[in-house]
Amino acid sequence: MAMDSVDQKWSTAEREIMEATYRAMLEHGYPGLSISRIAEQFDKSKASIYYHYDSKDELLVSFLDFVVDQFKTNFAEEIDEDPSSALNTVIERLVPLQMNDEEFQGRIVLIELRSQATRNEAFREKFTEINELLVTSICEIIERGIEDGTFRDVEAARVAEHIVATVNGSTIDRVTTNREVAPAAVRLSLSSYIDSELKSCQ
Amino acid sequence: MAMDSVDQKWSTAEREIMEATYRAMLEHGYPGLSISRIAEQFDKSKASIYYHYDSKDELLVSFLDFVVDQFKTNFAEEIDEDPSSALNTVIERLVPLQMNDEEFQGRIVLIELRSQATRNEAFREKFTEINELLVTSICEIIERGIEDGTFRDVEAARVAEHIVATVNGSTIDRVTTNREVAPAAVRLSLSSYIDSELKSCQ
DNA sequence: GTCTATATCATGATAGAC
DNA sequence: GTCTATCATGATATAGAC
């Protein structure tokens, strides 16, 4: 299951196809994704894609895997020892105050794929995995903070669920509305929530 | 802009098409939505749809309007005078502890449409409108509660943003993952949040 | 307003040469 | 492994009868 590196999970050709798929999806969206449009995004033909993938469905499941792996890799980067700053880092990573184009586009792709999880069980399992990863990671940080006295003795799992829901809701807002102040407001209220919920009630 | 009743906004034929579109979308999803499949869902032909709508795009924008109107009508139902119970009602309405099939399917359709707001400006505006409506409504309740002394003197807009983000994140989770306990956990933590943030710090 | 029939195009997928 | 050429199907959209 766990691999040393992403490079061993996909061959060069497959990775090229995945990256072309990513670009095609950014340009045309999930409903507009077609084999021809993927082929347009790199230097090989439609038919070559079918050498590597039996069907469009199989390709899409692989693509989801590819995108989720990227997300996980990105999320798992060095997290501080100190529970309080670890939590800050995680939140800054999930709801950055400033987002560059690349990050923003990554969110768009994820949301579009996510909406397909409503009818596709393979997709659904992947997003269950993502949310579970987020909740578990945050939960562990909170538990560490409770142990070393940084945080109050709260129900860590419940607080983690809350944070993840808020973070996801904020992301959706940012990507599907023009409400430009909202993310900043949520960042503030999230800090306030963490303060009042986790720090001692002075 | 504001109409007495939904019945005046769409003719009978149009409403039939909208309802057929709704069923087709539930069955095939947004990417699988086609004029033929909409026509399959009622007793008229493909061509008759083109009598009422010039193009598929125009139909889809109308459909979004239709679905969003339903959502708003549903959300705007009688809300209590008392700020505290009004807030409870709103949250129970947005994140029900139990959801029947109809409610669940309504959420699926909204999420699928929402993911299209990432590339379609008309869609984006509609979802901006929805989120603004939710934030404004909740904000007003909180402000009323502050005035009559029910709630602490918090920054109402910020708390409202937080609640809406959390509610939306919880909905996404419910519709796109198999994490069946999560919504209940978020409901609990939302109540806890409202308690600690809005009620006096005893 | 609704029908049947049809034009035109893009899609997923395959065959067979190299 | 990759290509070109091709097939069958289903898409949007229109024409014209009723």
Coordinates of C-alpha atoms (C1' of nucleotides) in Angstrom, one line a residue:
Chain A
M1 CA 0.0 0.0 0.0
A2 CA 2.5 2.6 1.2
M3 CA 5.1 3.3 -1.5
D4 CA 8.5 4.9 -1.2
S5 CA 7.8 7.4 -3.9
V6 CA 5.1 8.4 -6.4
D7 CA 7.5 7.5 -9.2
Q8 CA 7.0 3.8 -8.7
K9 CA 3.2 3.8 -8.8
W10 CA 3.0 5.2 -12.3
S11 CA 5.1 4.6 -15.3
T12 CA 6.4 7.6 -17.3
A13 CA 3.7 7.2 -19.9
E14 CA 1.0 6.9 -17.3
R15 CA 2.2 10.0 -15.5
E16 CA 2.2 11.9 -18.7
I17 CA -1.3 10.9 -19.4
M18 CA -2.4 11.8 -15.8
E19 CA -0.8 15.3 -16.2
A20 CA -2.5 15.7 -19.6
T21 CA -5.8 14.7 -18.0
Y22 CA -5.2 17.3 -15.3
R23 CA -4.7 20.0 -17.8
A24 CA -7.7 18.9 -19.9
M25 CA -9.9 18.9 -16.8
L26 CA -8.8 22.4 -15.9
E27 CA -9.6 23.6 -19.4
H28 CA -12.9 21.8 -20.0
G29 CA -14.1 20.6 -16.6
Y30 CA -15.2 17.2 -15.6
P31 CA -18.3 17.0 -17.9
G32 CA -16.2 18.2 -20.8
L33 CA -13.4 15.7 -20.3
S34 CA -12.9 13.4 -23.2
I35 CA -10.1 11.2 -24.5
S36 CA -9.6 13.5 -27.5
R37 CA -9.2 16.4 -25.2
I38 CA -6.7 14.6 -23.0
A39 CA -4.7 13.6 -26.1
E40 CA -4.7 17.3 -27.2
Q41 CA -2.8 18.1 -24.0
F42 CA 0.2 16.0 -24.8
D43 CA 2.2 14.8 -27.8
K44 CA 0.7 11.4 -28.3
S45 CA -2.5 10.2 -29.9
K46 CA -5.9 9.1 -28.6
A47 CA -5.2 5.5 -29.4
S48 CA -2.0 5.5 -27.3
I49 CA -4.1 6.3 -24.3
Y50 CA -6.1 3.1 -24.9
Y51 CA -2.9 1.2 -24.8
H52 CA -2.4 2.2 -21.2
Y53 CA -6.0 2.3 -20.1
D54 CA -8.7 -0.1 -21.1
S55 CA -11.5 2.4 -20.8
K56 CA -12.2 6.0 -19.9
D57 CA -13.7 4.8 -16.7
E58 CA -10.5 3.1 -15.7
L59 CA -8.5 6.1 -16.6
L60 CA -10.7 8.3 -14.5
V61 CA -10.3 6.1 -11.4
S62 CA -6.6 6.2 -11.9
F63 CA -6.7 9.9 -12.3
L64 CA -8.6 10.3 -9.0
D65 CA -5.9 8.2 -7.4
F66 CA -3.3 10.5 -8.9
V67 CA -4.9 13.7 -7.7
V68 CA -5.6 12.4 -4.3
D69 CA -2.0 11.2 -3.9
Q70 CA -0.8 14.7 -4.8
F71 CA -3.2 16.1 -2.2
K72 CA -2.0 13.8 0.5
T73 CA 1.7 14.3 -0.3
N74 CA 1.1 18.0 -0.1
F75 CA -0.8 17.8 3.2
A76 CA 1.6 15.4 4.9
E77 CA 4.6 17.8 4.6
E78 CA 6.7 18.5 7.7
I79 CA 4.4 19.3 10.6
D80 CA 5.7 21.0 13.8
E81 CA 6.2 19.2 17.1
D82 CA 4.4 21.8 19.1
P83 CA 0.6 21.0 19.0
S84 CA -0.5 24.6 18.9
S85 CA 1.7 25.6 15.9
A86 CA 1.0 22.2 14.3
L87 CA -2.6 23.0 14.3
N88 CA -1.9 26.5 12.9
T89 CA 0.2 25.0 10.1
V90 CA -2.5 22.5 9.1
I91 CA -5.1 25.1 9.0
E92 CA -2.9 27.5 7.0
R93 CA -2.3 24.6 4.6
L94 CA -6.0 23.8 4.2
V95 CA -7.4 27.4 4.2
P96 CA -4.5 29.6 3.1
L97 CA -5.1 33.3 3.5
Q98 CA -3.6 33.8 0.1
M99 CA -3.9 31.2 -2.7
N100 CA -1.9 31.2 -5.9
D101 CA -3.4 30.0 -9.2
E102 CA -1.9 26.5 -8.9
E103 CA -3.4 25.9 -5.4
F104 CA -6.7 27.4 -6.6
Q105 CA -6.9 25.1 -9.6
G106 CA -6.0 22.1 -7.5
R107 CA -9.1 22.9 -5.4
I108 CA -11.3 23.2 -8.4
V109 CA -10.2 19.8 -9.8
L110 CA -10.8 18.2 -6.4
I111 CA -14.3 19.7 -6.0
E112 CA -15.3 18.6 -9.5
L113 CA -14.1 15.1 -8.8
R114 CA -15.7 15.2 -5.4
S115 CA -19.1 16.0 -6.8
Q116 CA -18.9 12.7 -8.8
A117 CA -18.5 10.8 -5.5
T118 CA -22.3 11.2 -5.1
R119 CA -22.9 8.4 -7.7
N120 CA -19.6 6.6 -8.1
E121 CA -18.6 4.2 -5.3
A122 CA -14.9 4.2 -6.2
F123 CA -14.9 8.0 -6.0
R124 CA -16.8 7.9 -2.8
E125 CA -14.2 5.7 -1.1
K126 CA -11.4 8.0 -2.1
F127 CA -13.1 11.0 -0.6
T128 CA -14.0 9.1 2.5
E129 CA -10.2 8.4 2.8
I130 CA -9.3 12.0 2.4
N131 CA -11.7 13.2 5.1
E132 CA -10.7 10.4 7.4
L133 CA -7.0 11.4 6.9
L134 CA -7.8 15.0 7.7
V135 CA -9.8 14.2 10.8
T136 CA -7.3 11.7 12.1
S137 CA -4.3 14.0 11.6
I138 CA -6.0 16.9 13.4
C139 CA -7.3 14.6 16.1
E140 CA -3.8 13.4 16.8
I141 CA -2.5 16.9 17.1
I142 CA -5.3 17.8 19.6
E143 CA -4.7 14.6 21.6
R144 CA -1.0 15.4 21.8
G145 CA -1.9 18.9 23.0
I146 CA -4.2 17.6 25.6
E147 CA -1.5 15.2 26.9
D148 CA 1.2 17.9 27.2
G149 CA -1.3 20.4 28.7
T150 CA -1.4 22.8 25.8
F151 CA -5.1 22.2 25.2
R152 CA -8.1 21.6 27.5
D153 CA -9.4 18.1 27.9
V154 CA -11.9 18.3 25.0
E155 CA -13.4 15.5 22.9
A156 CA -10.7 15.6 20.3
A157 CA -12.6 13.7 17.6
R158 CA -15.6 16.0 17.8
V159 CA -13.4 19.1 17.6
A160 CA -11.5 17.6 14.7
E161 CA -14.7 16.9 12.8
H162 CA -15.8 20.4 13.3
I163 CA -12.6 21.9 12.0
V164 CA -12.6 19.6 8.9
A165 CA -16.2 20.5 8.1
T166 CA -15.5 24.2 8.5
V167 CA -12.4 24.0 6.3
N168 CA -14.2 22.1 3.6
G169 CA -17.1 24.4 3.7
S170 CA -14.8 27.4 3.4
T171 CA -13.0 25.8 0.4
I172 CA -16.2 25.2 -1.4
D173 CA -17.3 28.7 -0.8
R174 CA -14.0 30.1 -2.2
V175 CA -14.2 28.0 -5.3
T176 CA -17.9 28.3 -6.2
T177 CA -18.8 31.8 -5.2
N178 CA -17.6 35.4 -5.6
R179 CA -17.7 36.1 -1.9
E180 CA -14.1 37.2 -1.6
V181 CA -14.1 38.1 2.1
A182 CA -15.7 34.9 3.3
P183 CA -12.5 32.8 3.5
A184 CA -10.7 35.4 5.6
A185 CA -13.7 35.6 8.0
V186 CA -13.7 31.8 8.4
R187 CA -10.0 31.8 9.1
L188 CA -10.5 34.3 11.9
S189 CA -13.5 32.5 13.3
L190 CA -11.6 29.2 13.1
S191 CA -8.8 30.7 15.2
S192 CA -11.3 32.1 17.6
Y193 CA -13.0 28.7 17.8
I194 CA -9.8 26.9 18.5
D195 CA -8.9 29.5 21.1
S196 CA -12.2 29.2 23.0
E197 CA -12.6 25.5 22.6
L198 CA -9.0 24.3 23.1
K199 CA -7.3 26.9 25.2
S200 CA -8.0 27.3 29.0
C201 CA -11.1 29.4 29.8
Q202 CA -9.4 32.4 31.4
Chain B
M1 CA -37.6 40.2 -9.0
A2 CA -39.6 38.8 -6.1
M3 CA -42.6 36.9 -7.3
D4 CA -45.8 36.0 -5.4
S5 CA -45.5 32.4 -6.3
V6 CA -43.3 30.0 -8.2
D7 CA -46.3 29.3 -10.5
Q8 CA -45.9 32.6 -12.3
K9 CA -42.3 32.3 -13.1
W10 CA -42.6 29.1 -15.1
S11 CA -45.4 28.0 -17.4
T12 CA -46.8 24.5 -17.0
A13 CA -44.8 23.1 -19.8
E14 CA -41.6 24.7 -18.5
R15 CA -42.2 23.3 -15.0
E16 CA -42.8 19.9 -16.5
I17 CA -39.5 20.1 -18.2
M18 CA -37.7 21.3 -15.1
E19 CA -39.1 18.4 -13.1
A20 CA -38.1 16.0 -15.8
T21 CA -34.6 17.5 -15.8
Y22 CA -34.5 17.0 -12.0
R23 CA -35.3 13.3 -12.4
A24 CA -32.9 12.9 -15.3
M25 CA -30.1 14.5 -13.2
L26 CA -30.8 12.3 -10.3
E27 CA -30.7 9.2 -12.5
H28 CA -27.7 10.1 -14.7
G29 CA -25.8 12.9 -12.9
Y30 CA -24.8 16.3 -14.3
P31 CA -22.3 15.0 -16.8
G32 CA -24.8 12.4 -18.0
L33 CA -27.6 14.9 -18.5
S34 CA -28.8 15.1 -22.1
I35 CA -31.9 16.4 -23.9
S36 CA -32.8 12.8 -24.8
R37 CA -32.6 11.7 -21.2
I38 CA -34.7 14.7 -20.1
A39 CA -37.3 13.8 -22.7
E40 CA -37.3 10.2 -21.4
Q41 CA -38.5 11.5 -18.0
F42 CA -41.8 12.9 -19.3
D43 CA -44.4 12.3 -22.0
K44 CA -43.1 14.6 -24.6
S45 CA -40.5 14.5 -27.3
K46 CA -36.9 15.9 -27.5
A47 CA -38.0 18.5 -30.1
S48 CA -40.7 19.9 -27.8
I49 CA -38.0 20.8 -25.3
Y50 CA -36.3 23.0 -28.0
Y51 CA -39.6 24.8 -28.5
H52 CA -39.3 26.1 -24.9
Y53 CA -35.5 26.5 -24.7
D54 CA -33.2 27.6 -27.4
S55 CA -30.3 25.5 -26.3
K56 CA -29.2 23.1 -23.6
D57 CA -27.2 25.8 -22.0
E58 CA -30.2 28.0 -21.6
L59 CA -32.2 25.1 -20.2
L60 CA -29.5 24.4 -17.6
V61 CA -29.4 28.0 -16.4
S62 CA -33.2 27.9 -16.0
F63 CA -32.9 24.6 -14.2
L64 CA -30.4 26.1 -11.7
D65 CA -32.8 28.9 -11.1
F66 CA -35.6 26.3 -10.5
V67 CA -33.5 24.3 -8.1
V68 CA -32.3 27.3 -6.2
D69 CA -35.8 28.7 -5.9
Q70 CA -36.9 25.4 -4.4
F71 CA -34.0 25.6 -1.9
K72 CA -34.8 29.1 -0.9
T73 CA -38.5 28.4 -0.5
N74 CA -37.7 25.5 1.7
F75 CA -35.2 27.4 3.8
A76 CA -37.4 30.5 4.2
E77 CA -40.2 28.6 6.0
E78 CA -41.5 29.9 9.3
I79 CA -38.7 30.8 11.6
D80 CA -39.3 31.3 15.3
E81 CA -39.2 34.7 17.1
D82 CA -36.9 33.6 19.8
P83 CA -33.3 34.0 18.5
S84 CA -32.0 30.9 20.3
S85 CA -34.7 28.5 18.9
A86 CA -34.6 30.3 15.5
L87 CA -30.9 29.4 15.3
N88 CA -31.7 25.8 16.3
T89 CA -34.4 25.6 13.6
V90 CA -32.1 26.9 10.9
I91 CA -29.4 24.5 11.8
E92 CA -31.8 21.5 12.0
R93 CA -33.0 22.6 8.6
L94 CA -29.5 22.8 7.1
V95 CA -28.0 19.8 8.9
P96 CA -30.8 17.5 9.8
L97 CA -30.0 14.7 12.1
Q98 CA -32.1 12.4 9.9
M99 CA -32.5 13.0 6.2
N100 CA -35.1 11.3 4.0
D101 CA -34.3 10.3 0.4
E102 CA -35.9 13.4 -1.0
E103 CA -33.8 15.7 1.1
F104 CA -30.7 13.7 0.4
Q105 CA -31.3 13.7 -3.4
G106 CA -31.9 17.5 -3.3
R107 CA -28.4 17.9 -1.7
I108 CA -26.9 15.7 -4.4
V109 CA -28.4 17.8 -7.2
L110 CA -27.2 21.0 -5.5
I111 CA -23.7 19.8 -5.0
E112 CA -23.4 18.6 -8.6
L113 CA -24.7 21.9 -9.9
R114 CA -22.4 23.7 -7.4
S115 CA -19.3 22.1 -8.8
Q116 CA -20.1 23.6 -12.1
A117 CA -19.9 27.1 -10.6
T118 CA -16.2 26.7 -10.7
R119 CA -16.3 27.5 -14.5
N120 CA -19.7 29.0 -15.2
E121 CA -20.3 32.6 -14.1
A122 CA -24.1 32.3 -14.2
F123 CA -23.8 29.3 -11.9
R124 CA -21.3 31.1 -9.7
E125 CA -23.6 34.0 -9.1
K126 CA -26.4 31.8 -8.1
F127 CA -24.3 30.1 -5.4
T128 CA -23.0 33.4 -4.2
E129 CA -26.6 34.3 -3.8
I130 CA -27.4 31.2 -1.8
N131 CA -24.4 31.6 0.6
E132 CA -25.2 35.2 1.0
L133 CA -28.8 34.4 1.9
L134 CA -27.7 31.9 4.5
V135 CA -25.1 34.2 6.1
T136 CA -27.5 37.1 6.1
S137 CA -30.3 35.1 7.7
I138 CA -28.1 33.7 10.4
C139 CA -26.5 37.0 11.0
E140 CA -29.9 38.7 11.6
I141 CA -30.8 36.0 14.1
I142 CA -27.6 36.5 16.0
E143 CA -28.0 40.3 15.9
R144 CA -31.5 40.0 17.3
G145 CA -30.2 37.8 20.0
I146 CA -27.5 40.3 20.9
E147 CA -30.0 43.1 21.1
D148 CA -32.4 41.2 23.4
G149 CA -29.6 39.9 25.6
T150 CA -29.9 36.3 24.6
F151 CA -26.4 36.2 23.1
R152 CA -23.1 37.8 23.9
D153 CA -22.0 40.8 22.0
V154 CA -20.0 38.9 19.3
E155 CA -19.2 39.8 15.8
A156 CA -22.3 38.5 14.2
A157 CA -21.1 38.3 10.7
R158 CA -18.0 36.3 11.6
V159 CA -20.0 33.8 13.6
A160 CA -22.5 33.5 10.8
E161 CA -19.8 32.8 8.2
H162 CA -18.4 30.2 10.5
I163 CA -21.7 28.4 10.9
V164 CA -22.4 28.5 7.2
A165 CA -19.0 27.1 6.3
T166 CA -19.4 24.3 8.9
V167 CA -22.9 23.5 7.6
N168 CA -21.8 23.3 4.0
G169 CA -18.7 21.3 4.9
S170 CA -20.9 18.8 6.8
T171 CA -23.3 18.5 3.9
I172 CA -20.5 17.8 1.4
D173 CA -19.2 15.2 3.7
R174 CA -22.5 13.5 4.0
V175 CA -23.1 13.4 0.3
T176 CA -19.7 12.4 -1.0
T177 CA -18.3 10.1 1.7
N178 CA -19.4 7.0 3.6
R179 CA -18.5 8.5 7.0
E180 CA -21.9 8.0 8.6
V181 CA -21.1 9.3 12.0
A182 CA -19.6 12.6 10.9
P183 CA -22.8 14.7 10.4
A184 CA -23.9 13.8 13.9
A185 CA -20.5 14.8 15.3
V186 CA -20.7 18.1 13.5
R187 CA -24.2 18.8 14.8
L188 CA -23.0 18.3 18.3
S189 CA -19.9 20.4 17.9
L190 CA -21.9 23.1 16.2
S191 CA -24.2 23.3 19.2
S192 CA -21.2 23.4 21.4
Y193 CA -19.7 26.1 19.3
I194 CA -22.9 28.2 19.5
D195 CA -23.0 27.7 23.2
S196 CA -19.5 28.7 24.0
E197 CA -19.4 31.5 21.4
L198 CA -22.8 33.0 21.8
K199 CA -23.9 32.2 25.4
S200 CA -22.4 33.9 28.4
C201 CA -19.1 32.4 29.6
Q202 CA -20.2 31.0 33.0
Chain C
dG1 C1' -47.0 23.2 -29.3
dT2 C1' -45.8 18.8 -30.4
dC3 C1' -44.5 15.3 -33.5
dT4 C1' -41.1 12.4 -36.7
dA5 C1' -37.2 12.5 -39.4
dT6 C1' -32.8 14.0 -40.2
dA7 C1' -28.3 16.7 -40.5
dT8 C1' -24.0 17.2 -38.4
dC9 C1' -20.7 16.4 -35.2
dA10 C1' -18.1 14.4 -31.2
dT11 C1' -17.7 10.5 -28.4
dG12 C1' -15.6 5.9 -26.7
dA13 C1' -13.4 2.3 -28.6
dT14 C1' -11.0 -0.9 -32.0
dA15 C1' -8.2 -2.7 -36.2
dG16 C1' -4.2 -3.2 -38.2
dA17 C1' 0.2 -1.1 -40.0
dC18 C1' 4.8 0.0 -38.3
Chain D
dG1 C1' 4.1 1.5 -27.9
dT2 C1' 2.4 4.5 -31.0
dC3 C1' 0.3 5.7 -35.2
dT4 C1' -3.8 6.5 -38.8
dA5 C1' -8.2 5.2 -40.1
dT6 C1' -12.5 3.8 -39.0
dC7 C1' -16.9 2.2 -36.6
dA8 C1' -21.1 2.6 -34.0
dT9 C1' -23.4 5.3 -31.0
dG10 C1' -25.4 9.2 -29.1
dA11 C1' -25.1 14.2 -28.8
dT12 C1' -27.2 19.0 -30.0
dA13 C1' -30.1 21.1 -32.9
dT14 C1' -33.3 21.9 -36.9
dA15 C1' -36.9 21.1 -40.7
dG16 C1' -41.3 20.6 -41.8
dA17 C1' -45.8 18.2 -41.2
dC18 C1' -49.9 18.4 -38.2

